[in-house]
Amino acid sequence: MSIQDFIKNEVTSNDVVLFMKGTPQFPQCGFSGQVVQILDYVGAPYKGINVLDSAELRQGIKDFASWPTIPQLYVKGEFVGGADIVREMFQSGELQTFLSEKGVSVGARA
Amino acid sequence: MAMEAVEIERLIKEALPDASVEIRDLAGDNNHYAATVISNSFKGKSRVQQHQMVYAALKGQMGGVLHALALQTGTPEG
């Protein structure tokens, strides 16, 4: 399976996928950590994929979305953005609306 | 591995001549910047597309030589 097929499969078989540096438990980059915090805060279940596990994945994901940086957030197979865009959407409340519209369960935060 | 703010601004303006570009150095290490880019050519484009236009302007430096560029983009009307 080529790396592009692997990525395609991950983003289509998981509602929310975050390609990041490190893991949700141990983000290894400030920007990846920011998106993890945002997703945890809005209570959206997601799959974290550590691009540091393979150089091929690390480059492949950049080619996949023609986006030069990590993290990258995908919802229902659609590239949403990197840390800046996710943060901007979160701060404006757009992220919560977007997730609900896509049918992603958004947990109510206490 | 670093890039001067003026170089970033020059590259963006080369690709987006009408753009107003404001760059803030976040860490003083020529590697972590925040930039606000306002241009008419973003009209009708999604955020992702707007950011991709700026990354394209940086000719592959983004993510390589330049580690972090926190982007905010928009059209003159906001």
CSV table of C-alpha atoms in Angstrom, one decimal:
chain,number,residue,atom,x,y,z
A,1,MET,CA,0.0,0.0,0.0
A,2,SER,CA,1.5,3.3,-1.0
A,3,ILE,CA,1.8,6.1,1.6
A,4,GLN,CA,-0.9,8.1,-0.3
A,5,ASP,CA,-3.2,5.0,-0.1
A,6,PHE,CA,-2.5,4.7,3.6
A,7,ILE,CA,-3.4,8.3,4.2
A,8,LYS,CA,-6.5,8.1,2.0
A,9,ASN,CA,-7.6,5.1,3.9
A,10,GLU,CA,-7.1,6.7,7.3
A,11,VAL,CA,-8.9,9.9,6.5
A,12,THR,CA,-11.9,8.1,4.9
A,13,SER,CA,-12.2,5.4,7.6
A,14,ASN,CA,-12.0,7.7,10.5
A,15,ASP,CA,-14.4,10.7,11.1
A,16,VAL,CA,-11.7,12.9,12.6
A,17,VAL,CA,-8.0,12.3,12.0
A,18,LEU,CA,-5.1,14.5,13.3
A,19,PHE,CA,-1.7,14.0,11.7
A,20,MET,CA,0.6,15.4,14.3
A,21,LYS,CA,4.1,15.3,15.7
A,22,GLY,CA,3.9,13.0,18.7
A,23,THR,CA,0.8,11.5,20.2
A,24,PRO,CA,-2.3,13.0,21.8
A,25,GLN,CA,-0.9,12.0,25.2
A,26,PHE,CA,2.6,13.3,24.3
A,27,PRO,CA,2.5,16.0,21.6
A,28,GLN,CA,6.1,16.8,20.5
A,29,CYS,CA,5.4,20.2,18.9
A,30,GLY,CA,3.6,23.2,20.2
A,31,PHE,CA,1.3,23.5,17.2
A,32,SER,CA,0.3,19.8,17.4
A,33,GLY,CA,-0.3,20.3,21.1
A,34,GLN,CA,-2.5,23.3,20.5
A,35,VAL,CA,-4.8,21.3,18.1
A,36,VAL,CA,-4.9,18.4,20.6
A,37,GLN,CA,-6.0,20.8,23.4
A,38,ILE,CA,-8.7,22.3,21.1
A,39,LEU,CA,-10.1,18.9,20.1
A,40,ASP,CA,-10.1,17.7,23.7
A,41,TYR,CA,-11.8,20.9,24.8
A,42,VAL,CA,-14.6,20.6,22.2
A,43,GLY,CA,-14.8,16.9,23.1
A,44,ALA,CA,-14.5,15.6,19.6
A,45,PRO,CA,-13.3,12.0,19.4
A,46,TYR,CA,-10.4,11.8,16.9
A,47,LYS,CA,-7.5,9.5,15.9
A,48,GLY,CA,-4.0,10.9,16.3
A,49,ILE,CA,-1.4,9.7,13.9
A,50,ASN,CA,2.3,10.4,14.7
A,51,VAL,CA,4.1,11.5,11.5
A,52,LEU,CA,7.4,11.2,13.3
A,53,ASP,CA,6.9,7.4,13.1
A,54,SER,CA,8.0,7.5,9.5
A,55,ALA,CA,9.8,9.9,7.2
A,56,GLU,CA,7.7,8.7,4.3
A,57,LEU,CA,4.5,9.6,6.2
A,58,ARG,CA,5.9,12.9,7.3
A,59,GLN,CA,6.5,13.9,3.6
A,60,GLY,CA,3.6,12.0,2.2
A,61,ILE,CA,1.1,13.9,4.3
A,62,LYS,CA,2.5,17.2,3.0
A,63,ASP,CA,2.1,16.1,-0.5
A,64,PHE,CA,-1.4,14.7,0.1
A,65,ALA,CA,-2.9,18.0,1.0
A,66,SER,CA,-0.2,20.1,-0.7
A,67,TRP,CA,0.3,21.6,2.8
A,68,PRO,CA,3.8,22.1,4.0
A,69,THR,CA,3.4,21.8,7.7
A,70,ILE,CA,2.2,19.5,10.5
A,71,PRO,CA,-0.3,19.2,12.2
A,72,GLN,CA,-3.0,18.6,9.7
A,73,LEU,CA,-6.7,18.0,10.7
A,74,TYR,CA,-9.1,16.0,8.6
A,75,VAL,CA,-12.8,15.7,9.2
A,76,LYS,CA,-14.8,13.2,7.1
A,77,GLY,CA,-12.0,12.9,4.6
A,78,GLU,CA,-11.7,16.7,4.1
A,79,PHE,CA,-8.6,18.7,5.0
A,80,VAL,CA,-9.7,21.3,7.4
A,81,GLY,CA,-6.4,23.0,8.1
A,82,GLY,CA,-3.3,23.3,10.3
A,83,ALA,CA,-2.9,24.8,13.8
A,84,ASP,CA,-3.7,28.4,12.7
A,85,ILE,CA,-6.9,27.6,10.9
A,86,VAL,CA,-8.2,25.2,13.6
A,87,ARG,CA,-7.4,27.8,16.3
A,88,GLU,CA,-9.1,30.6,14.3
A,89,MET,CA,-12.2,28.4,13.7
A,90,PHE,CA,-12.2,27.4,17.4
A,91,GLN,CA,-12.0,31.0,18.6
A,92,SER,CA,-14.9,32.0,16.4
A,93,GLY,CA,-17.0,29.0,17.4
A,94,GLU,CA,-16.9,27.9,13.7
A,95,LEU,CA,-15.1,24.6,14.6
A,96,GLN,CA,-17.9,23.4,16.9
A,97,THR,CA,-20.5,24.2,14.2
A,98,PHE,CA,-18.5,22.6,11.5
A,99,LEU,CA,-18.0,19.4,13.5
A,100,SER,CA,-21.8,19.2,14.3
A,101,GLU,CA,-22.7,19.8,10.7
A,102,LYS,CA,-20.4,17.0,9.7
A,103,GLY,CA,-22.2,14.7,12.2
A,104,VAL,CA,-19.2,14.5,14.6
A,105,SER,CA,-20.4,14.1,18.2
A,106,VAL,CA,-19.2,17.1,20.1
A,107,GLY,CA,-19.1,16.4,23.9
A,108,ALA,CA,-20.5,19.1,26.1
A,109,ARG,CA,-17.7,20.5,28.3
A,110,ALA,CA,-18.5,20.9,32.0
B,1,MET,CA,17.7,27.2,9.4
B,2,ALA,CA,16.2,30.6,9.5
B,3,MET,CA,14.6,33.3,7.3
B,4,GLU,CA,14.6,37.1,7.7
B,5,ALA,CA,11.2,38.8,8.1
B,6,VAL,CA,12.0,41.2,5.2
B,7,GLU,CA,12.7,38.2,3.0
B,8,ILE,CA,9.3,36.6,3.9
B,9,GLU,CA,7.6,39.9,3.1
B,10,ARG,CA,9.4,40.3,-0.2
B,11,LEU,CA,8.4,36.8,-1.4
B,12,ILE,CA,4.8,37.3,-0.4
B,13,LYS,CA,4.6,40.7,-2.1
B,14,GLU,CA,6.3,39.2,-5.2
B,15,ALA,CA,3.5,36.7,-5.6
B,16,LEU,CA,0.7,39.0,-4.2
B,17,PRO,CA,1.7,42.5,-5.4
B,18,ASP,CA,-1.3,44.2,-3.8
B,19,ALA,CA,-0.9,42.4,-0.4
B,20,SER,CA,-0.4,44.3,2.8
B,21,VAL,CA,1.9,42.2,4.9
B,22,GLU,CA,2.5,42.5,8.7
B,23,ILE,CA,5.1,40.2,10.2
B,24,ARG,CA,5.7,39.7,13.9
B,25,ASP,CA,8.8,37.8,15.1
B,26,LEU,CA,7.5,35.4,17.8
B,27,ALA,CA,10.7,34.1,19.2
B,28,GLY,CA,13.6,36.3,18.0
B,29,ASP,CA,15.2,33.3,16.3
B,30,ASN,CA,14.2,34.1,12.7
B,31,ASN,CA,12.3,30.9,12.7
B,32,HIS,CA,8.9,31.5,14.4
B,33,TYR,CA,6.8,34.3,12.9
B,34,ALA,CA,3.2,35.4,12.8
B,35,ALA,CA,2.1,37.1,9.6
B,36,THR,CA,-1.1,38.8,8.6
B,37,VAL,CA,-1.6,39.0,4.9
B,38,ILE,CA,-4.4,41.1,3.3
B,39,SER,CA,-5.0,40.9,-0.4
B,40,ASN,CA,-7.8,41.1,-2.9
B,41,SER,CA,-6.6,37.9,-4.6
B,42,PHE,CA,-7.9,36.0,-1.6
B,43,LYS,CA,-11.5,37.0,-2.5
B,44,GLY,CA,-13.7,33.9,-2.8
B,45,LYS,CA,-11.0,31.6,-1.5
B,46,SER,CA,-11.3,29.4,1.5
B,47,ARG,CA,-8.9,29.8,4.4
B,48,VAL,CA,-7.0,26.7,3.3
B,49,GLN,CA,-6.7,28.1,-0.2
B,50,GLN,CA,-5.6,31.5,1.1
B,51,HIS,CA,-2.9,30.0,3.2
B,52,GLN,CA,-1.8,27.7,0.4
B,53,MET,CA,-1.3,30.8,-1.8
B,54,VAL,CA,1.0,32.3,0.8
B,55,TYR,CA,2.9,29.0,1.2
B,56,ALA,CA,3.3,28.9,-2.5
B,57,ALA,CA,4.7,32.4,-2.5
B,58,LEU,CA,7.4,31.3,-0.1
B,59,LYS,CA,8.6,28.8,-2.7
B,60,GLY,CA,8.9,25.7,-0.6
B,61,GLN,CA,10.7,27.5,2.3
B,62,MET,CA,7.7,26.9,4.5
B,63,GLY,CA,8.1,23.8,6.7
B,64,GLY,CA,11.8,23.5,5.7
B,65,VAL,CA,13.9,26.6,6.2
B,66,LEU,CA,11.0,28.3,7.9
B,67,HIS,CA,9.7,26.3,10.8
B,68,ALA,CA,6.7,28.2,12.0
B,69,LEU,CA,4.6,30.9,10.3
B,70,ALA,CA,1.3,31.5,12.1
B,71,LEU,CA,-0.8,32.9,9.3
B,72,GLN,CA,-3.9,35.1,9.3
B,73,THR,CA,-5.2,36.0,5.9
B,74,GLY,CA,-8.1,38.0,4.6
B,75,THR,CA,-9.4,40.5,2.0
B,76,PRO,CA,-9.3,44.2,2.5
B,77,GLU,CA,-12.9,44.3,3.6
B,78,GLY,CA,-12.0,41.6,6.2
